[in-house]
Amino acid sequence: MFNYRSTIAILALLVLPGATVAGQNSAPPPQLTALDYFEIGQLVAKYARAIDTCSNNGYDYADLFTPDGFFAPAKNGVVGKRMQGRERLAEASGGGSRGCKNVGWIRQGVKHLYVNHIITPTADGATGTVDMLMIGLNGDPYRIRHDGHYEDTYVRTPAGWRFKSRIHHVAQSPPVQGQPASPVGQGQP
């Protein structure tokens, strides 16, 4: 009654479901929606606005981070002192106990611009890199300087996307004559 074809068909029915289950066990690669990409882009734009204006005494800047999130400068591949926690982050932007007074980049009229933003999905959220340009150095609205790039880790929270970490890799080229050097040791975000 059983022939060769029937035996193959029965074996196929027994083996294929196992193969399908095994294939389902591997996790699909993480994906972000178009809205996720947009919201992360907005997070970076809000960062620029908050750092340029010291809004809400620097707390608008600090609130872009998770409660355990941090900002740190890096030079020559070495990450410097982490600014972590709402108070320290507000101070890093010139606010908090500093009161938004004598903030060098604000006094100069500098605006931060972020370009070439690349966002990569991860199992925990996303990572990103973005180049930083500063415009308006020394009060000259036409002076633009590339000042390195950021390496970011983003996570989705109940309040929306936030920075888990943001590391500013300072550009290695010397400043143009007449321009001040980037205050990495000062922790300029």
PDB file of C-alpha atoms in Angstrom:
ATOM      1  CA  MET A   1       0.000   0.000   0.000  1.00  0.00           C
ATOM      2  CA  PHE A   2       2.764   2.387   0.855  1.00  0.00           C
ATOM      3  CA  ASN A   3       4.987   3.283  -1.975  1.00  0.00           C
ATOM      4  CA  TYR A   4       8.122   5.341  -2.119  1.00  0.00           C
ATOM      5  CA  ARG A   5       6.251   8.622  -2.775  1.00  0.00           C
ATOM      6  CA  SER A   6       3.933   8.108   0.179  1.00  0.00           C
ATOM      7  CA  THR A   7       6.897   7.494   2.475  1.00  0.00           C
ATOM      8  CA  ILE A   8       8.588  10.720   1.284  1.00  0.00           C
ATOM      9  CA  ALA A   9       5.352  12.677   1.770  1.00  0.00           C
ATOM     10  CA  ILE A  10       4.927  11.400   5.333  1.00  0.00           C
ATOM     11  CA  LEU A  11       8.559  12.165   6.191  1.00  0.00           C
ATOM     12  CA  ALA A  12       8.191  15.662   4.742  1.00  0.00           C
ATOM     13  CA  LEU A  13       5.153  16.333   6.923  1.00  0.00           C
ATOM     14  CA  LEU A  14       7.041  15.194   9.996  1.00  0.00           C
ATOM     15  CA  VAL A  15      10.248  17.120   9.265  1.00  0.00           C
ATOM     16  CA  LEU A  16       8.959  20.410   7.820  1.00  0.00           C
ATOM     17  CA  PRO A  17       6.991  21.555  10.876  1.00  0.00           C
ATOM     18  CA  GLY A  18      10.170  21.249  12.960  1.00  0.00           C
ATOM     19  CA  ALA A  19      12.074  23.305  10.424  1.00  0.00           C
ATOM     20  CA  THR A  20       9.399  25.985  10.501  1.00  0.00           C
ATOM     21  CA  VAL A  21       9.432  26.165  14.289  1.00  0.00           C
ATOM     22  CA  ALA A  22      13.211  26.424  14.321  1.00  0.00           C
ATOM     23  CA  GLY A  23      13.037  29.289  11.819  1.00  0.00           C
ATOM     24  CA  GLN A  24      10.497  31.109  13.991  1.00  0.00           C
ATOM     25  CA  ASN A  25      12.754  30.980  17.039  1.00  0.00           C
ATOM     26  CA  SER A  26      15.317  33.344  15.534  1.00  0.00           C
ATOM     27  CA  ALA A  27      14.425  36.932  16.392  1.00  0.00           C
ATOM     28  CA  PRO A  28      13.752  39.239  13.484  1.00  0.00           C
ATOM     29  CA  PRO A  29      16.195  42.108  13.128  1.00  0.00           C
ATOM     30  CA  PRO A  30      15.098  45.177  15.101  1.00  0.00           C
ATOM     31  CA  GLN A  31      13.109  47.699  13.117  1.00  0.00           C
ATOM     32  CA  LEU A  32      12.001  51.261  13.635  1.00  0.00           C
ATOM     33  CA  THR A  33       8.906  52.872  12.187  1.00  0.00           C
ATOM     34  CA  ALA A  34       8.968  56.048  10.134  1.00  0.00           C
ATOM     35  CA  LEU A  35       7.543  57.786  13.202  1.00  0.00           C
ATOM     36  CA  ASP A  36      10.455  56.486  15.320  1.00  0.00           C
ATOM     37  CA  TYR A  37      12.973  57.962  12.870  1.00  0.00           C
ATOM     38  CA  PHE A  38      11.093  61.256  12.859  1.00  0.00           C
ATOM     39  CA  GLU A  39      10.861  61.418  16.671  1.00  0.00           C
ATOM     40  CA  ILE A  40      14.576  60.657  17.083  1.00  0.00           C
ATOM     41  CA  GLY A  41      15.321  63.414  14.571  1.00  0.00           C
ATOM     42  CA  GLN A  42      13.142  65.752  16.635  1.00  0.00           C
ATOM     43  CA  LEU A  43      15.056  64.758  19.775  1.00  0.00           C
ATOM     44  CA  VAL A  44      18.304  65.879  18.114  1.00  0.00           C
ATOM     45  CA  ALA A  45      16.670  69.120  16.902  1.00  0.00           C
ATOM     46  CA  LYS A  46      15.361  69.831  20.415  1.00  0.00           C
ATOM     47  CA  TYR A  47      18.883  69.246  21.716  1.00  0.00           C
ATOM     48  CA  ALA A  48      20.213  72.011  19.451  1.00  0.00           C
ATOM     49  CA  ARG A  49      17.483  74.438  20.507  1.00  0.00           C
ATOM     50  CA  ALA A  50      17.936  73.667  24.216  1.00  0.00           C
ATOM     51  CA  ILE A  51      21.725  74.034  24.136  1.00  0.00           C
ATOM     52  CA  ASP A  52      21.553  77.262  22.117  1.00  0.00           C
ATOM     53  CA  THR A  53      19.024  78.962  24.389  1.00  0.00           C
ATOM     54  CA  CYS A  54      19.594  77.461  27.872  1.00  0.00           C
ATOM     55  CA  SER A  55      15.803  77.270  28.007  1.00  0.00           C
ATOM     56  CA  ASN A  56      14.142  76.584  31.343  1.00  0.00           C
ATOM     57  CA  ASN A  57      17.528  77.212  33.032  1.00  0.00           C
ATOM     58  CA  GLY A  58      19.033  74.205  31.229  1.00  0.00           C
ATOM     59  CA  TYR A  59      16.393  71.735  32.375  1.00  0.00           C
ATOM     60  CA  ASP A  60      14.863  71.435  28.885  1.00  0.00           C
ATOM     61  CA  TYR A  61      18.281  70.125  27.838  1.00  0.00           C
ATOM     62  CA  ALA A  62      18.557  67.783  30.835  1.00  0.00           C
ATOM     63  CA  ASP A  63      15.075  66.383  30.228  1.00  0.00           C
ATOM     64  CA  LEU A  64      16.135  65.111  26.795  1.00  0.00           C
ATOM     65  CA  PHE A  65      18.079  62.376  28.631  1.00  0.00           C
ATOM     66  CA  THR A  66      16.877  59.324  30.522  1.00  0.00           C
ATOM     67  CA  PRO A  67      17.204  59.645  34.327  1.00  0.00           C
ATOM     68  CA  ASP A  68      20.438  57.613  34.127  1.00  0.00           C
ATOM     69  CA  GLY A  69      21.536  59.099  30.798  1.00  0.00           C
ATOM     70  CA  PHE A  70      24.764  61.026  30.340  1.00  0.00           C
ATOM     71  CA  PHE A  71      26.702  63.421  28.139  1.00  0.00           C
ATOM     72  CA  ALA A  72      30.486  63.138  27.831  1.00  0.00           C
ATOM     73  CA  PRO A  73      33.136  64.761  25.662  1.00  0.00           C
ATOM     74  CA  ALA A  74      35.772  62.594  23.975  1.00  0.00           C
ATOM     75  CA  LYS A  75      39.114  63.563  22.520  1.00  0.00           C
ATOM     76  CA  ASN A  76      41.563  61.298  20.718  1.00  0.00           C
ATOM     77  CA  GLY A  77      39.259  58.365  21.436  1.00  0.00           C
ATOM     78  CA  VAL A  78      39.302  58.924  25.198  1.00  0.00           C
ATOM     79  CA  VAL A  79      35.923  59.635  26.810  1.00  0.00           C
ATOM     80  CA  GLY A  80      36.099  62.398  29.395  1.00  0.00           C
ATOM     81  CA  LYS A  81      34.074  63.095  32.499  1.00  0.00           C
ATOM     82  CA  ARG A  82      30.425  62.031  32.290  1.00  0.00           C
ATOM     83  CA  MET A  83      27.786  64.575  33.119  1.00  0.00           C
ATOM     84  CA  GLN A  84      24.965  62.472  34.494  1.00  0.00           C
ATOM     85  CA  GLY A  85      21.774  63.262  36.372  1.00  0.00           C
ATOM     86  CA  ARG A  86      19.351  66.118  35.809  1.00  0.00           C
ATOM     87  CA  GLU A  87      21.315  68.747  37.777  1.00  0.00           C
ATOM     88  CA  ARG A  88      24.684  67.961  36.159  1.00  0.00           C
ATOM     89  CA  LEU A  89      23.126  67.898  32.684  1.00  0.00           C
ATOM     90  CA  ALA A  90      21.427  71.252  33.275  1.00  0.00           C
ATOM     91  CA  GLU A  91      24.812  72.646  34.347  1.00  0.00           C
ATOM     92  CA  ALA A  92      26.500  71.147  31.265  1.00  0.00           C
ATOM     93  CA  SER A  93      24.198  73.246  29.110  1.00  0.00           C
ATOM     94  CA  GLY A  94      25.013  76.379  31.115  1.00  0.00           C
ATOM     95  CA  GLY A  95      21.952  76.241  33.374  1.00  0.00           C
ATOM     96  CA  GLY A  96      21.160  74.758  36.762  1.00  0.00           C
ATOM     97  CA  SER A  97      23.415  76.294  39.422  1.00  0.00           C
ATOM     98  CA  ARG A  98      25.233  78.212  36.646  1.00  0.00           C
ATOM     99  CA  GLY A  99      22.021  80.149  35.930  1.00  0.00           C
ATOM    100  CA  CYS A 100      22.620  80.450  32.161  1.00  0.00           C
ATOM    101  CA  LYS A 101      25.137  83.226  32.853  1.00  0.00           C
ATOM    102  CA  ASN A 102      28.397  83.605  30.965  1.00  0.00           C
ATOM    103  CA  VAL A 103      27.739  80.664  28.659  1.00  0.00           C
ATOM    104  CA  GLY A 104      30.431  81.146  25.995  1.00  0.00           C
ATOM    105  CA  TRP A 105      28.567  79.808  22.983  1.00  0.00           C
ATOM    106  CA  ILE A 106      25.405  81.753  23.860  1.00  0.00           C
ATOM    107  CA  ARG A 107      27.367  85.009  24.409  1.00  0.00           C
ATOM    108  CA  GLN A 108      28.960  84.535  20.976  1.00  0.00           C
ATOM    109  CA  GLY A 109      25.584  83.889  19.329  1.00  0.00           C
ATOM    110  CA  VAL A 110      26.594  80.369  18.294  1.00  0.00           C
ATOM    111  CA  LYS A 111      23.955  78.034  16.902  1.00  0.00           C
ATOM    112  CA  HIS A 112      24.501  74.285  16.778  1.00  0.00           C
ATOM    113  CA  LEU A 113      23.581  72.487  13.567  1.00  0.00           C
ATOM    114  CA  TYR A 114      23.462  68.704  13.251  1.00  0.00           C
ATOM    115  CA  VAL A 115      23.886  67.093   9.835  1.00  0.00           C
ATOM    116  CA  ASN A 116      24.410  63.654   8.306  1.00  0.00           C
ATOM    117  CA  HIS A 117      22.322  61.965  10.984  1.00  0.00           C
ATOM    118  CA  ILE A 118      22.410  58.171  10.698  1.00  0.00           C
ATOM    119  CA  ILE A 119      20.081  56.129  12.925  1.00  0.00           C
ATOM    120  CA  THR A 120      20.517  52.367  13.370  1.00  0.00           C
ATOM    121  CA  PRO A 121      17.915  50.155  15.106  1.00  0.00           C
ATOM    122  CA  THR A 122      19.108  48.018  18.025  1.00  0.00           C
ATOM    123  CA  ALA A 123      17.407  45.502  20.290  1.00  0.00           C
ATOM    124  CA  ASP A 124      17.138  48.185  23.015  1.00  0.00           C
ATOM    125  CA  GLY A 125      16.174  51.150  20.817  1.00  0.00           C
ATOM    126  CA  ALA A 126      18.630  52.764  18.423  1.00  0.00           C
ATOM    127  CA  THR A 127      22.085  54.225  18.041  1.00  0.00           C
ATOM    128  CA  GLY A 128      23.084  57.187  15.960  1.00  0.00           C
ATOM    129  CA  THR A 129      25.891  59.342  14.714  1.00  0.00           C
ATOM    130  CA  VAL A 130      25.558  62.952  13.664  1.00  0.00           C
ATOM    131  CA  ASP A 131      28.081  65.630  12.680  1.00  0.00           C
ATOM    132  CA  MET A 132      28.074  68.933  14.545  1.00  0.00           C
ATOM    133  CA  LEU A 133      28.547  72.311  12.909  1.00  0.00           C
ATOM    134  CA  MET A 134      28.700  75.550  14.853  1.00  0.00           C
ATOM    135  CA  ILE A 135      27.649  78.739  13.118  1.00  0.00           C
ATOM    136  CA  GLY A 136      28.131  82.272  14.430  1.00  0.00           C
ATOM    137  CA  LEU A 137      31.471  81.882  16.196  1.00  0.00           C
ATOM    138  CA  ASN A 138      32.784  85.129  17.685  1.00  0.00           C
ATOM    139  CA  GLY A 139      29.538  86.821  16.702  1.00  0.00           C
ATOM    140  CA  ASP A 140      30.186  86.350  12.972  1.00  0.00           C
ATOM    141  CA  PRO A 141      26.940  84.913  11.538  1.00  0.00           C
ATOM    142  CA  TYR A 142      28.859  83.604   8.481  1.00  0.00           C
ATOM    143  CA  ARG A 143      31.539  81.694  10.349  1.00  0.00           C
ATOM    144  CA  ILE A 144      30.932  77.940  10.373  1.00  0.00           C
ATOM    145  CA  ARG A 145      33.096  75.307  11.998  1.00  0.00           C
ATOM    146  CA  HIS A 146      32.859  71.539  12.038  1.00  0.00           C
ATOM    147  CA  ASP A 147      33.318  70.492  15.649  1.00  0.00           C
ATOM    148  CA  GLY A 148      33.315  66.717  15.490  1.00  0.00           C
ATOM    149  CA  HIS A 149      30.446  64.308  15.804  1.00  0.00           C
ATOM    150  CA  TYR A 150      28.164  62.738  18.356  1.00  0.00           C
ATOM    151  CA  GLU A 151      27.764  59.056  19.078  1.00  0.00           C
ATOM    152  CA  ASP A 152      24.305  58.528  20.560  1.00  0.00           C
ATOM    153  CA  THR A 153      22.267  55.793  22.196  1.00  0.00           C
ATOM    154  CA  TYR A 154      18.502  56.387  22.062  1.00  0.00           C
ATOM    155  CA  VAL A 155      15.810  54.604  24.048  1.00  0.00           C
ATOM    156  CA  ARG A 156      12.048  54.865  23.912  1.00  0.00           C
ATOM    157  CA  THR A 157      10.508  55.924  27.249  1.00  0.00           C
ATOM    158  CA  PRO A 158       6.920  56.695  28.287  1.00  0.00           C
ATOM    159  CA  ALA A 159       7.822  60.364  27.631  1.00  0.00           C
ATOM    160  CA  GLY A 160       9.123  59.565  24.123  1.00  0.00           C
ATOM    161  CA  TRP A 161      12.618  58.960  22.726  1.00  0.00           C
ATOM    162  CA  ARG A 162      15.484  60.082  24.981  1.00  0.00           C
ATOM    163  CA  PHE A 163      19.272  60.006  25.007  1.00  0.00           C
ATOM    164  CA  LYS A 164      20.693  57.148  27.060  1.00  0.00           C
ATOM    165  CA  SER A 165      24.129  58.472  26.197  1.00  0.00           C
ATOM    166  CA  ARG A 166      25.581  61.204  24.027  1.00  0.00           C
ATOM    167  CA  ILE A 167      29.326  61.352  23.456  1.00  0.00           C
ATOM    168  CA  HIS A 168      30.792  64.351  21.627  1.00  0.00           C
ATOM    169  CA  HIS A 169      33.884  63.298  19.682  1.00  0.00           C
ATOM    170  CA  VAL A 170      35.692  66.587  19.244  1.00  0.00           C
ATOM    171  CA  ALA A 171      37.159  67.341  15.823  1.00  0.00           C
ATOM    172  CA  GLN A 172      40.906  66.764  15.613  1.00  0.00           C
ATOM    173  CA  SER A 173      41.711  69.659  13.307  1.00  0.00           C
ATOM    174  CA  PRO A 174      43.095  72.797  14.941  1.00  0.00           C
ATOM    175  CA  PRO A 175      40.763  75.794  15.032  1.00  0.00           C
ATOM    176  CA  VAL A 176      40.991  78.393  12.306  1.00  0.00           C
ATOM    177  CA  GLN A 177      43.159  81.341  13.301  1.00  0.00           C
ATOM    178  CA  GLY A 178      41.114  83.763  15.365  1.00  0.00           C
ATOM    179  CA  GLN A 179      38.593  81.108  16.486  1.00  0.00           C
ATOM    180  CA  PRO A 180      38.637  79.840  20.026  1.00  0.00           C
ATOM    181  CA  ALA A 181      39.463  76.191  20.613  1.00  0.00           C
ATOM    182  CA  SER A 182      36.575  73.953  21.578  1.00  0.00           C
ATOM    183  CA  PRO A 183      36.275  73.874  25.373  1.00  0.00           C
ATOM    184  CA  VAL A 184      36.307  70.059  25.685  1.00  0.00           C
ATOM    185  CA  GLY A 185      37.620  70.135  29.216  1.00  0.00           C
ATOM    186  CA  GLN A 186      34.730  72.448  30.063  1.00  0.00           C
ATOM    187  CA  GLY A 187      32.264  69.823  28.823  1.00  0.00           C
ATOM    188  CA  GLN A 188      30.572  71.851  26.102  1.00  0.00           C
ATOM    189  CA  PRO A 189      27.620  69.838  24.895  1.00  0.00           C
TER     190      PRO A 189
END
